[in-house]
Amino acid sequence: MEVTFYGAVREVTGSMHVITANSDKIMLDCGMFQGRRKDSEQKNKEFPFDPKSIINLILSHAHIDHSGRIPLLVKNGFTGRIFCTRATADACTFLLADSAHIQESDANYLNYKTLRNALLSKSKGKSKNNKKSEIAAMLKHEGNKLNVEKITELIKENDLEHIEPLYTIEDAQNSLGYFDRYPYRVPFEIGQDTTCTLFEAGHILGSAVSLIKIKENGRVFRLCYTGDIGRYDKPIIKNPCALFPEEDKNIDLLIMESTYGDREHEAMEDLRPQLKKIINDTVARGGSIVIPAFAFGRTQELLYIIHELYHGGEVPRIPVYVDSPLATNITKVFGEHPEVYSDETVKAFLSIGDNPFAFKELKFVASVDESMVLMRDNTPHIVLAASGMCEAGRVLHHLRYKMHNPKNTILLVGFMAQNTLGRRIHDQGLEYEKSGRKGEPPLLKLLNKEYPLKAHVLKLGGFSAHGDKNEMLRFLKESKLKIKQIAVVHGEEEQSIAFADFLSKNGYSTMIPEPGKTLKLT
């Protein structure tokens, strides 16, 4: 038996590993690489093996860095089954379609730019602005919508490179027919003399730790794949599993994430009182709160805590808007899976017949027209909108209308990567707050115009879906798994190295694989 580590090895994205046993090849996740366009584009296009050789795939959870290349795998010849929890399969229905839409939109825009630049270089005798206007009129229709058919036709005529999306919406929809849904703690067959059982990972709705049992050459191997391990005492879902069958606790290899292998998070119990203060202070100023939030997980956790605050009469019950089509669909998935809720959620809401994701002040914004009306609303309200790092989507327009008013609050609840608008709001906004809001506010450019950042910028930490180093160690200790070796993956190299060292000091045998490395178990 052997395991080859192909993705999320000394980096965070692109989770993908392959188990070879009894002549079967079984995949663990099929994630998309994310990062610099050129680097990730090349990694995503090709698999380092023949997709037809994979008999089945185990999907730990629905996040795109774990699931995002499934449509491409199917498109390239995979004919096996994709095993996951019911909630994960339902979330993938929307997440994979959204990813495909992004792939198609990016390809269409790049083709437009290629053609426009080629046509501009051929145009003579006119000003540059006039040339651009004429070309835009030819290549766009229905306002500002790209005329994809015309662009494709002209690219072919001009013998230019036509960029294809990684996969299409049709490819994403086709891949959904390969999913098999399983509840936690129910073993199922995934290959010859090979079974898998899923346990709660506590990361996001439906996330799972996979315990794989393989009989080969007269002995039994047990391999455990954590996927992403969540935090403890989070809203909505259960903690990472601590109860594994006694007969399956001897683990030959644990493949474990290390995203925050050298970090310690803020306490989860601090989130509610902090959010309570932010809402009360903002409403007292007569302002609104704009929250850039990821559609899957972060939005639903915020809704849950706001509902709790409303339920307890701790804050004014101002309107709450979810202005993201994807977040709206994912919130419905959350509402359809009460079987994975924590005991606290059941006690707080289900036991009294209440839905944690439905209260009278909550409204889901469907159309762009509705969103435009909301942007201009100056009465106190809360709006959660995508994207989480403020790089695209409807949140940009809410910021455009709200950021120059000191009554309002921009609440940051997630990681902001370097070179994103969210990071600039984070760095400059928090620095302005730290100075006591003295002097001129920082100017930030968005949608090709500069705006003064007069709104209060606040950060609410502790929302990470990944456990920190102590929480991941807690999972190991409480599970009482007897582990021969831990392969540390899914972390930037410095995080993986730090976490492997941390585990070693706590008595565990660790290794950090290199990309493409094969580990044989004997």
Short mmCIF file of C-alpha atoms in Angstrom, two decimals:
data_model
loop_
_atom_site.label_atom_id
_atom_site.label_comp_id
_atom_site.label_asym_id
_atom_site.label_seq_id
_atom_site.Cartn_x
_atom_site.Cartn_y
_atom_site.Cartn_z
CA MET A 1 0.00 0.00 0.00
CA GLU A 2 1.25 3.49 -0.79
CA VAL A 3 0.12 7.13 -0.74
CA THR A 4 1.25 9.79 -3.20
CA PHE A 5 0.90 13.44 -2.17
CA TYR A 6 0.02 15.58 -5.19
CA GLY A 7 -1.58 18.79 -3.88
CA ALA A 8 -1.67 21.05 -0.82
CA VAL A 9 1.85 19.84 -0.07
CA ARG A 10 3.95 22.60 1.49
CA GLU A 11 1.18 24.95 0.35
CA VAL A 12 -2.46 25.47 1.25
CA THR A 13 -4.56 24.95 -1.89
CA GLY A 14 -5.08 22.12 -4.36
CA SER A 15 -5.69 19.26 -1.91
CA MET A 16 -5.17 15.95 -3.72
CA HIS A 17 -3.62 12.65 -2.64
CA VAL A 18 -3.87 9.15 -4.14
CA ILE A 19 -3.94 5.84 -2.27
CA THR A 20 -2.75 2.78 -4.22
CA ALA A 21 -3.79 -0.57 -2.75
CA ASN A 22 -4.88 -3.91 -4.21
CA SER A 23 -4.18 -2.41 -7.66
CA ASP A 24 -6.85 0.25 -7.00
CA LYS A 25 -6.19 3.99 -7.05
CA ILE A 26 -8.41 6.03 -4.72
CA MET A 27 -8.25 9.82 -4.53
CA LEU A 28 -8.51 11.94 -1.42
CA ASP A 29 -9.98 15.28 -2.55
CA CYS A 30 -9.61 16.95 -5.93
CA GLY A 31 -8.97 20.59 -5.06
CA MET A 32 -8.23 23.63 -7.15
CA PHE A 33 -4.93 25.45 -6.83
CA GLN A 34 -5.48 29.13 -6.02
CA GLY A 35 -3.02 31.99 -6.10
CA ARG A 36 -1.05 33.77 -8.82
CA ARG A 37 -2.94 33.30 -12.09
CA LYS A 38 -0.07 31.89 -14.18
CA ASP A 39 1.15 29.46 -11.52
CA SER A 40 -2.27 28.14 -10.55
CA GLU A 41 -3.51 28.01 -14.15
CA GLN A 42 -0.82 25.55 -15.19
CA LYS A 43 -1.25 23.40 -12.08
CA ASN A 44 -5.02 23.22 -12.55
CA LYS A 45 -5.04 22.30 -16.24
CA GLU A 46 -3.34 18.92 -16.03
CA PHE A 47 -3.42 15.98 -13.64
CA PRO A 48 -0.14 14.19 -12.81
CA PHE A 49 -1.90 10.86 -13.50
CA ASP A 50 -4.54 9.52 -15.86
CA PRO A 51 -8.00 10.38 -14.41
CA LYS A 52 -9.29 7.14 -15.94
CA SER A 53 -7.00 5.21 -13.57
CA ILE A 54 -8.82 6.50 -10.46
CA ILE A 55 -11.59 4.11 -9.38
CA ASN A 56 -13.18 6.33 -6.70
CA LEU A 57 -12.76 9.62 -4.86
CA ILE A 58 -13.34 10.58 -1.21
CA LEU A 59 -14.25 14.24 -0.76
CA SER A 60 -13.60 15.67 2.70
CA HIS A 61 -15.69 18.82 2.21
CA ALA A 62 -17.05 21.26 -0.36
CA HIS A 63 -14.53 24.12 -0.27
CA ILE A 64 -13.15 24.74 -3.76
CA ASP A 65 -9.53 24.11 -2.72
CA HIS A 66 -10.70 20.55 -1.98
CA SER A 67 -13.45 20.01 -4.57
CA GLY A 68 -12.83 22.53 -7.34
CA ARG A 69 -11.28 20.25 -9.99
CA ILE A 70 -13.90 17.51 -9.78
CA PRO A 71 -15.66 18.70 -12.98
CA LEU A 72 -12.31 18.61 -14.81
CA LEU A 73 -11.56 15.12 -13.45
CA VAL A 74 -14.89 13.87 -14.82
CA LYS A 75 -14.38 15.75 -18.08
CA ASN A 76 -11.01 13.99 -18.52
CA GLY A 77 -12.37 10.47 -18.13
CA PHE A 78 -13.00 9.67 -14.45
CA THR A 79 -15.96 7.27 -14.22
CA GLY A 80 -15.90 6.26 -10.55
CA ARG A 81 -17.94 7.49 -7.61
CA ILE A 82 -17.38 10.53 -5.37
CA PHE A 83 -18.07 9.67 -1.73
CA CYS A 84 -18.94 12.42 0.76
CA THR A 85 -21.53 13.50 3.31
CA ARG A 86 -24.99 14.59 2.24
CA ALA A 87 -24.38 18.20 3.22
CA THR A 88 -21.13 18.30 1.23
CA ALA A 89 -22.85 17.00 -1.91
CA ASP A 90 -25.64 19.57 -1.56
CA ALA A 91 -23.15 22.42 -1.08
CA CYS A 92 -21.17 21.27 -4.15
CA THR A 93 -24.31 21.68 -6.24
CA PHE A 94 -23.92 25.44 -5.86
CA LEU A 95 -20.17 25.84 -5.27
CA LEU A 96 -19.08 23.93 -8.38
CA ALA A 97 -21.57 25.79 -10.57
CA ASP A 98 -20.30 29.08 -9.14
CA SER A 99 -16.70 28.04 -9.78
CA ALA A 100 -17.59 27.12 -13.37
CA HIS A 101 -19.26 30.49 -13.86
CA ILE A 102 -16.05 32.17 -12.69
CA GLN A 103 -13.98 29.99 -15.08
CA GLU A 104 -16.22 30.92 -18.01
CA SER A 105 -16.34 34.62 -17.10
CA ASP A 106 -12.55 34.83 -16.73
CA ALA A 107 -11.98 33.09 -20.08
CA ASN A 108 -14.51 35.34 -21.83
CA TYR A 109 -12.90 38.48 -20.42
CA LEU A 110 -9.37 37.37 -21.35
CA ASN A 111 -10.55 36.58 -24.89
CA TYR A 112 -12.16 40.02 -25.08
CA LYS A 113 -8.91 41.69 -23.98
CA THR A 114 -6.85 39.67 -26.47
CA LEU A 115 -9.16 40.58 -29.35
CA ARG A 116 -9.54 44.22 -28.31
CA ASN A 117 -5.78 44.73 -28.14
CA ALA A 118 -5.30 43.07 -31.52
CA LEU A 119 -7.98 45.24 -33.13
CA LEU A 120 -6.56 48.37 -31.51
CA SER A 121 -3.14 47.65 -32.96
CA LYS A 122 -4.68 47.35 -36.45
CA SER A 123 -6.76 50.54 -36.20
CA LYS A 124 -5.32 53.64 -37.85
CA GLY A 125 -6.27 57.27 -38.24
CA LYS A 126 -8.45 57.58 -35.14
CA SER A 127 -7.86 58.62 -31.57
CA LYS A 128 -7.27 55.83 -29.05
CA ASN A 129 -10.48 56.64 -27.16
CA ASN A 130 -12.56 56.55 -30.34
CA LYS A 131 -11.00 53.22 -31.31
CA LYS A 132 -11.79 51.76 -27.87
CA SER A 133 -15.40 52.98 -28.05
CA GLU A 134 -15.96 51.48 -31.50
CA ILE A 135 -14.42 48.15 -30.56
CA ALA A 136 -16.39 47.98 -27.30
CA ALA A 137 -19.62 48.68 -29.22
CA MET A 138 -18.80 45.84 -31.59
CA LEU A 139 -17.81 43.32 -28.90
CA LYS A 140 -20.50 44.09 -26.32
CA HIS A 141 -24.29 44.05 -26.34
CA GLU A 142 -27.20 44.48 -23.94
CA GLY A 143 -25.41 47.28 -22.17
CA ASN A 144 -22.01 46.10 -20.98
CA LYS A 145 -22.41 42.35 -21.60
CA LEU A 146 -19.70 40.63 -23.66
CA ASN A 147 -20.86 39.28 -27.01
CA VAL A 148 -19.15 35.93 -26.60
CA GLU A 149 -20.23 34.53 -29.98
CA LYS A 150 -18.91 37.57 -31.84
CA ILE A 151 -15.64 37.56 -29.87
CA THR A 152 -15.11 33.84 -30.61
CA GLU A 153 -15.83 34.40 -34.30
CA LEU A 154 -13.38 37.32 -34.60
CA ILE A 155 -10.64 35.55 -32.63
CA LYS A 156 -10.83 32.70 -35.13
CA GLU A 157 -10.83 35.10 -38.09
CA ASN A 158 -7.79 36.92 -36.73
CA ASP A 159 -5.95 33.68 -35.93
CA LEU A 160 -5.61 34.55 -32.25
CA GLU A 161 -5.31 32.16 -29.30
CA HIS A 162 -8.74 31.32 -27.88
CA ILE A 163 -8.67 30.76 -24.12
CA GLU A 164 -10.92 27.96 -22.90
CA PRO A 165 -12.33 27.81 -19.36
CA LEU A 166 -10.97 25.08 -17.10
CA TYR A 167 -14.50 23.68 -17.21
CA THR A 168 -17.99 24.93 -17.97
CA ILE A 169 -21.25 25.12 -16.03
CA GLU A 170 -22.39 22.11 -18.06
CA ASP A 171 -19.28 20.20 -16.93
CA ALA A 172 -20.01 21.10 -13.29
CA GLN A 173 -23.61 19.96 -13.56
CA ASN A 174 -22.53 16.71 -15.22
CA SER A 175 -20.08 15.93 -12.39
CA LEU A 176 -22.87 16.06 -9.80
CA GLY A 177 -24.21 12.76 -11.11
CA TYR A 178 -21.09 11.01 -9.77
CA PHE A 179 -21.73 11.91 -6.11
CA ASP A 180 -22.75 9.30 -3.52
CA ARG A 181 -23.99 10.66 -0.20
CA TYR A 182 -23.29 8.96 3.14
CA PRO A 183 -24.08 9.82 6.77
CA TYR A 184 -21.39 9.97 9.40
CA ARG A 185 -20.27 6.73 11.09
CA VAL A 186 -21.63 4.38 8.40
CA PRO A 187 -18.87 2.28 6.71
CA PHE A 188 -19.06 1.91 2.92
CA GLU A 189 -16.98 0.10 0.31
CA ILE A 190 -14.65 2.23 -1.83
CA GLY A 191 -12.44 -0.44 -3.45
CA GLN A 192 -11.30 -4.04 -3.28
CA ASP A 193 -11.16 -5.00 0.42
CA THR A 194 -11.28 -1.28 1.22
CA THR A 195 -13.86 0.60 3.28
CA CYS A 196 -14.26 4.18 4.48
CA THR A 197 -16.12 5.73 7.39
CA LEU A 198 -16.73 9.48 7.75
CA PHE A 199 -16.58 11.34 11.07
CA GLU A 200 -17.25 14.98 11.98
CA ALA A 201 -14.32 17.32 11.24
CA GLY A 202 -15.92 20.48 12.69
CA HIS A 203 -14.59 22.63 9.84
CA ILE A 204 -17.68 23.54 7.80
CA LEU A 205 -21.12 22.04 7.25
CA GLY A 206 -20.65 18.44 6.10
CA SER A 207 -16.86 18.35 6.53
CA ALA A 208 -15.47 14.93 7.38
CA VAL A 209 -12.48 13.05 8.70
CA SER A 210 -12.10 9.89 6.58
CA LEU A 211 -11.01 6.64 8.24
CA ILE A 212 -9.99 4.16 5.54
CA LYS A 213 -9.44 0.46 6.25
CA ILE A 214 -7.55 -1.62 3.67
CA LYS A 215 -6.88 -5.37 3.66
CA GLU A 216 -3.83 -6.16 1.53
CA ASN A 217 -1.36 -9.06 1.49
CA GLY A 218 -2.79 -10.60 4.63
CA ARG A 219 -2.74 -7.53 6.85
CA VAL A 220 -5.00 -4.56 7.62
CA PHE A 221 -3.87 -0.97 7.08
CA ARG A 222 -5.69 1.98 8.58
CA LEU A 223 -5.25 5.41 7.09
CA CYS A 224 -6.94 8.54 8.44
CA TYR A 225 -7.34 11.76 6.43
CA THR A 226 -8.43 14.80 8.42
CA GLY A 227 -9.31 17.06 5.50
CA ASP A 228 -9.54 20.38 7.35
CA ILE A 229 -9.97 20.27 11.13
CA GLY A 230 -12.31 22.90 12.59
CA ARG A 231 -12.42 24.89 15.76
CA TYR A 232 -14.09 23.89 19.00
CA ASP A 233 -17.36 25.38 20.26
CA LYS A 234 -18.14 27.07 16.95
CA PRO A 235 -21.72 28.08 16.19
CA ILE A 236 -23.96 25.62 14.31
CA ILE A 237 -21.92 22.44 13.79
CA LYS A 238 -20.45 19.83 16.09
CA ASN A 239 -16.88 19.77 17.38
CA PRO A 240 -14.27 17.60 15.66
CA CYS A 241 -15.01 13.97 16.45
CA ALA A 242 -13.46 12.49 19.59
CA LEU A 243 -15.14 9.08 19.46
CA PHE A 244 -13.63 6.57 17.06
CA PRO A 245 -14.33 2.80 17.16
CA GLU A 246 -11.94 1.08 19.53
CA GLU A 247 -11.02 -1.53 16.91
CA ASP A 248 -9.97 1.20 14.45
CA LYS A 249 -7.80 3.39 16.67
CA ASN A 250 -4.47 1.94 15.49
CA ILE A 251 -3.64 4.27 12.60
CA ASP A 252 -0.72 3.49 10.27
CA LEU A 253 -0.78 6.94 8.70
CA LEU A 254 -2.63 10.14 9.56
CA ILE A 255 -2.67 12.79 6.82
CA MET A 256 -3.25 16.04 8.70
CA GLU A 257 -3.67 19.68 7.74
CA SER A 258 -1.48 22.47 9.14
CA THR A 259 -3.04 25.72 7.86
CA TYR A 260 -2.50 27.45 11.20
CA GLY A 261 0.26 25.19 12.46
CA ASP A 262 2.03 28.03 14.24
CA ARG A 263 -0.96 30.15 15.31
CA GLU A 264 -3.32 30.58 18.24
CA HIS A 265 -6.81 31.97 17.58
CA GLU A 266 -8.93 34.27 19.68
CA ALA A 267 -11.46 32.51 21.91
CA MET A 268 -14.79 31.65 20.25
CA GLU A 269 -16.79 32.84 23.26
CA ASP A 270 -15.58 36.42 22.70
CA LEU A 271 -17.35 36.76 19.34
CA ARG A 272 -20.88 37.33 20.57
CA PRO A 273 -20.16 40.16 23.07
CA GLN A 274 -17.89 41.87 20.55
CA LEU A 275 -20.51 41.74 17.81
CA LYS A 276 -23.13 42.98 20.29
CA LYS A 277 -21.05 46.08 21.06
CA ILE A 278 -20.37 46.78 17.38
CA ILE A 279 -24.07 46.64 16.47
CA ASN A 280 -25.14 48.79 19.43
CA ASP A 281 -22.44 51.41 18.83
CA THR A 282 -23.20 51.66 15.10
CA VAL A 283 -26.95 51.94 15.57
CA ALA A 284 -26.40 54.62 18.24
CA ARG A 285 -24.58 56.65 15.56
CA GLY A 286 -27.46 56.10 13.15
CA GLY A 287 -25.24 54.04 10.86
CA SER A 288 -25.21 50.73 9.03
CA ILE A 289 -22.79 47.80 9.10
CA VAL A 290 -21.21 46.39 5.93
CA ILE A 291 -19.68 42.94 6.36
CA PRO A 292 -17.64 41.47 3.50
CA ALA A 293 -18.19 37.76 4.12
CA PHE A 294 -17.45 34.47 2.45
CA ALA A 295 -20.60 32.80 1.17
CA PHE A 296 -19.99 29.39 2.73
CA GLY A 297 -19.60 29.23 6.49
CA ARG A 298 -18.80 32.77 7.54
CA THR A 299 -22.13 34.25 6.40
CA GLN A 300 -24.12 31.54 8.18
CA GLU A 301 -22.12 31.85 11.42
CA LEU A 302 -22.75 35.59 11.50
CA LEU A 303 -26.47 35.10 10.86
CA TYR A 304 -26.56 32.58 13.69
CA ILE A 305 -24.94 34.96 16.21
CA ILE A 306 -27.08 37.92 15.09
CA HIS A 307 -30.18 35.76 15.50
CA GLU A 308 -29.03 34.84 19.01
CA LEU A 309 -28.55 38.54 19.86
CA TYR A 310 -31.98 39.38 18.50
CA HIS A 311 -33.49 36.43 20.31
CA GLY A 312 -32.05 37.67 23.60
CA GLY A 313 -33.06 41.30 23.05
CA GLU A 314 -29.42 42.38 23.33
CA VAL A 315 -29.36 44.63 20.25
CA PRO A 316 -31.90 46.62 18.20
CA ARG A 317 -33.62 44.38 15.64
CA ILE A 318 -32.53 46.29 12.53
CA PRO A 319 -32.93 44.70 9.07
CA VAL A 320 -30.29 42.15 8.04
CA TYR A 321 -29.61 41.58 4.33
CA VAL A 322 -27.68 38.79 2.63
CA ASP A 323 -26.66 40.27 -0.72
CA SER A 324 -25.01 37.30 -2.45
CA PRO A 325 -26.81 34.75 -4.63
CA LEU A 326 -24.32 32.04 -3.67
CA ALA A 327 -24.61 32.81 0.07
CA THR A 328 -28.39 32.69 -0.27
CA ASN A 329 -28.26 29.21 -1.80
CA ILE A 330 -25.70 27.94 0.71
CA THR A 331 -27.79 29.27 3.62
CA LYS A 332 -30.67 27.14 2.32
CA VAL A 333 -28.35 24.12 2.41
CA PHE A 334 -27.55 24.90 6.05
CA GLY A 335 -31.26 25.03 6.82
CA GLU A 336 -31.81 21.64 5.21
CA HIS A 337 -29.27 19.76 7.34
CA PRO A 338 -30.23 19.99 11.01
CA GLU A 339 -28.84 16.46 11.51
CA VAL A 340 -25.31 17.93 11.69
CA TYR A 341 -26.12 20.74 14.14
CA SER A 342 -24.44 20.88 17.54
CA ASP A 343 -26.38 20.17 20.73
CA GLU A 344 -26.21 23.90 21.56
CA THR A 345 -27.87 24.81 18.26
CA VAL A 346 -30.59 22.23 18.78
CA LYS A 347 -31.22 23.56 22.29
CA ALA A 348 -31.17 27.24 21.31
CA PHE A 349 -33.35 26.97 18.20
CA LEU A 350 -34.72 23.60 17.08
CA SER A 351 -36.06 22.65 20.51
CA ILE A 352 -38.41 25.65 20.36
CA GLY A 353 -39.28 25.17 16.70
CA ASP A 354 -37.06 28.00 15.48
CA ASN A 355 -34.85 28.00 12.38
CA PRO A 356 -31.43 29.54 13.11
CA PHE A 357 -31.29 30.94 9.56
CA ALA A 358 -34.76 32.46 9.37
CA PHE A 359 -35.98 35.45 11.35
CA LYS A 360 -38.34 38.24 10.34
CA GLU A 361 -35.62 40.88 10.00
CA LEU A 362 -33.57 38.70 7.63
CA LYS A 363 -33.95 39.33 3.91
CA PHE A 364 -32.17 37.69 0.99
CA VAL A 365 -31.47 40.09 -1.87
CA ALA A 366 -32.21 38.37 -5.16
CA SER A 367 -31.85 40.82 -8.04
CA VAL A 368 -29.27 43.43 -8.95
CA ASP A 369 -32.04 46.06 -8.90
CA GLU A 370 -32.88 45.18 -5.28
CA SER A 371 -29.20 45.38 -4.43
CA MET A 372 -28.93 48.84 -5.99
CA VAL A 373 -31.85 50.10 -3.91
CA LEU A 374 -30.27 48.68 -0.74
CA MET A 375 -26.94 50.38 -1.48
CA ARG A 376 -28.64 53.77 -1.29
CA ASP A 377 -30.54 52.96 1.93
CA ASN A 378 -29.33 55.30 4.69
CA THR A 379 -31.40 53.80 7.51
CA PRO A 380 -29.57 51.51 9.98
CA HIS A 381 -29.16 47.95 8.72
CA ILE A 382 -26.64 45.12 8.42
CA VAL A 383 -25.57 43.80 5.02
CA LEU A 384 -23.45 40.71 4.41
CA ALA A 385 -22.13 40.62 0.87
CA ALA A 386 -19.49 38.85 -1.20
CA SER A 387 -16.68 38.71 -1.95
CA GLY A 388 -14.99 38.14 1.38
CA MET A 389 -11.77 39.95 0.37
CA CYS A 390 -13.60 42.82 -1.40
CA GLU A 391 -12.09 41.96 -4.77
CA ALA A 392 -15.35 41.59 -6.69
CA GLY A 393 -19.09 41.24 -6.28
CA ARG A 394 -21.82 43.31 -4.74
CA VAL A 395 -19.87 44.28 -1.64
CA LEU A 396 -17.88 46.79 -3.73
CA HIS A 397 -20.99 48.83 -4.37
CA HIS A 398 -22.04 48.76 -0.72
CA LEU A 399 -18.59 50.00 0.23
CA ARG A 400 -18.79 52.72 -2.44
CA TYR A 401 -21.94 54.11 -0.85
CA LYS A 402 -21.08 53.52 2.80
CA MET A 403 -17.33 53.96 3.35
CA HIS A 404 -17.29 57.80 3.27
CA ASN A 405 -19.87 58.15 6.09
CA PRO A 406 -18.45 58.12 9.66
CA LYS A 407 -21.78 56.83 11.01
CA ASN A 408 -21.19 53.48 9.31
CA THR A 409 -19.03 50.49 10.20
CA ILE A 410 -17.08 48.18 7.92
CA LEU A 411 -16.70 44.95 9.86
CA LEU A 412 -13.91 42.59 8.79
CA VAL A 413 -14.44 38.98 9.80
CA GLY A 414 -11.93 37.02 7.74
CA PHE A 415 -8.42 36.80 6.40
CA MET A 416 -7.52 39.45 3.82
CA ALA A 417 -4.77 38.38 1.42
CA GLN A 418 -2.00 40.69 0.31
CA ASN A 419 -2.77 43.00 -2.64
CA THR A 420 -6.55 42.88 -2.16
CA LEU A 421 -8.89 45.80 -1.45
CA GLY A 422 -9.89 44.03 1.75
CA ARG A 423 -6.28 44.08 2.92
CA ARG A 424 -5.98 47.82 2.17
CA ILE A 425 -9.18 48.51 4.12
CA HIS A 426 -7.81 46.34 6.93
CA ASP A 427 -4.39 47.98 7.12
CA GLN A 428 -5.30 51.61 6.53
CA GLY A 429 -8.67 51.53 8.27
CA LEU A 430 -7.38 49.90 11.45
CA GLU A 431 -4.38 52.24 11.51
CA TYR A 432 -6.75 55.24 11.29
CA GLU A 433 -8.82 53.81 14.16
CA LYS A 434 -5.64 53.24 16.18
CA SER A 435 -4.66 56.90 15.72
CA GLY A 436 -7.94 57.98 17.29
CA ARG A 437 -9.30 58.89 13.84
CA LYS A 438 -7.14 62.02 13.83
CA GLY A 439 -6.28 63.91 10.68
CA GLU A 440 -7.46 63.20 7.17
CA PRO A 441 -8.95 59.72 6.58
CA PRO A 442 -7.13 57.43 4.15
CA LEU A 443 -8.18 57.47 0.50
CA LEU A 444 -8.96 54.13 -1.11
CA LYS A 445 -9.56 53.43 -4.77
CA LEU A 446 -12.36 51.15 -5.84
CA LEU A 447 -14.29 50.94 -9.10
CA ASN A 448 -11.81 53.43 -10.60
CA LYS A 449 -12.57 56.21 -8.13
CA GLU A 450 -11.06 57.31 -4.81
CA TYR A 451 -13.19 57.49 -1.66
CA PRO A 452 -12.28 58.70 1.84
CA LEU A 453 -12.44 55.87 4.37
CA LYS A 454 -14.44 57.72 7.01
CA ALA A 455 -16.49 54.71 8.14
CA HIS A 456 -15.29 52.94 11.26
CA VAL A 457 -13.21 49.88 10.35
CA LEU A 458 -13.30 47.10 12.93
CA LYS A 459 -12.04 43.55 12.94
CA LEU A 460 -13.76 40.62 14.59
CA GLY A 461 -11.23 37.80 14.95
CA GLY A 462 -11.84 34.20 15.89
CA PHE A 463 -14.05 33.27 12.94
CA SER A 464 -11.48 31.02 11.26
CA ALA A 465 -12.88 27.65 10.20
CA HIS A 466 -9.47 26.04 10.76
CA GLY A 467 -8.30 24.94 14.16
CA ASP A 468 -5.09 26.48 15.47
CA LYS A 469 -2.13 24.37 16.60
CA ASN A 470 -3.58 23.76 20.07
CA GLU A 471 -7.02 22.79 18.75
CA MET A 472 -5.47 20.35 16.27
CA LEU A 473 -3.42 18.83 19.09
CA ARG A 474 -6.62 18.63 21.13
CA PHE A 475 -8.19 16.59 18.33
CA LEU A 476 -5.30 14.14 18.47
CA LYS A 477 -5.38 13.86 22.26
CA GLU A 478 -9.15 13.55 22.67
CA SER A 479 -9.55 11.07 19.81
CA LYS A 480 -7.04 8.74 21.51
CA LEU A 481 -5.88 7.52 18.10
CA LYS A 482 -2.67 5.49 18.25
CA ILE A 483 -0.78 6.91 15.29
CA LYS A 484 2.41 5.46 13.83
CA GLN A 485 3.14 8.45 11.62
CA ILE A 486 1.63 11.81 10.69
CA ALA A 487 2.06 13.32 7.22
CA VAL A 488 1.69 17.08 7.62
CA VAL A 489 0.02 18.74 4.61
CA HIS A 490 -2.23 21.70 3.69
CA GLY A 491 -0.10 24.52 5.06
CA GLU A 492 2.43 27.01 3.78
CA GLU A 493 5.86 25.49 4.22
CA GLU A 494 6.74 27.48 7.34
CA GLN A 495 3.41 26.53 8.95
CA SER A 496 3.85 22.83 8.11
CA ILE A 497 7.41 22.80 9.45
CA ALA A 498 6.36 24.57 12.65
CA PHE A 499 3.40 22.23 13.18
CA ALA A 500 5.46 19.10 12.51
CA ASP A 501 7.99 20.31 15.10
CA PHE A 502 5.16 21.09 17.55
CA LEU A 503 3.73 17.59 17.12
CA SER A 504 7.16 16.00 17.47
CA LYS A 505 7.65 17.76 20.81
CA ASN A 506 4.32 16.25 21.86
CA GLY A 507 5.44 12.73 21.10
CA TYR A 508 4.26 12.17 17.52
CA SER A 509 6.32 10.88 14.61
CA THR A 510 5.92 13.31 11.70
CA MET A 511 7.01 13.90 8.13
CA ILE A 512 6.36 16.67 5.60
CA PRO A 513 6.02 15.23 2.10
CA GLU A 514 7.41 16.88 -1.01
CA PRO A 515 5.03 17.41 -3.96
CA GLY A 516 4.66 14.13 -5.85
CA LYS A 517 6.36 12.09 -3.09
CA THR A 518 5.14 8.51 -2.59
CA LEU A 519 5.12 6.99 0.89
CA LYS A 520 4.99 3.19 1.12
CA LEU A 521 3.33 1.56 4.12
CA THR A 522 4.50 -1.89 5.07
#
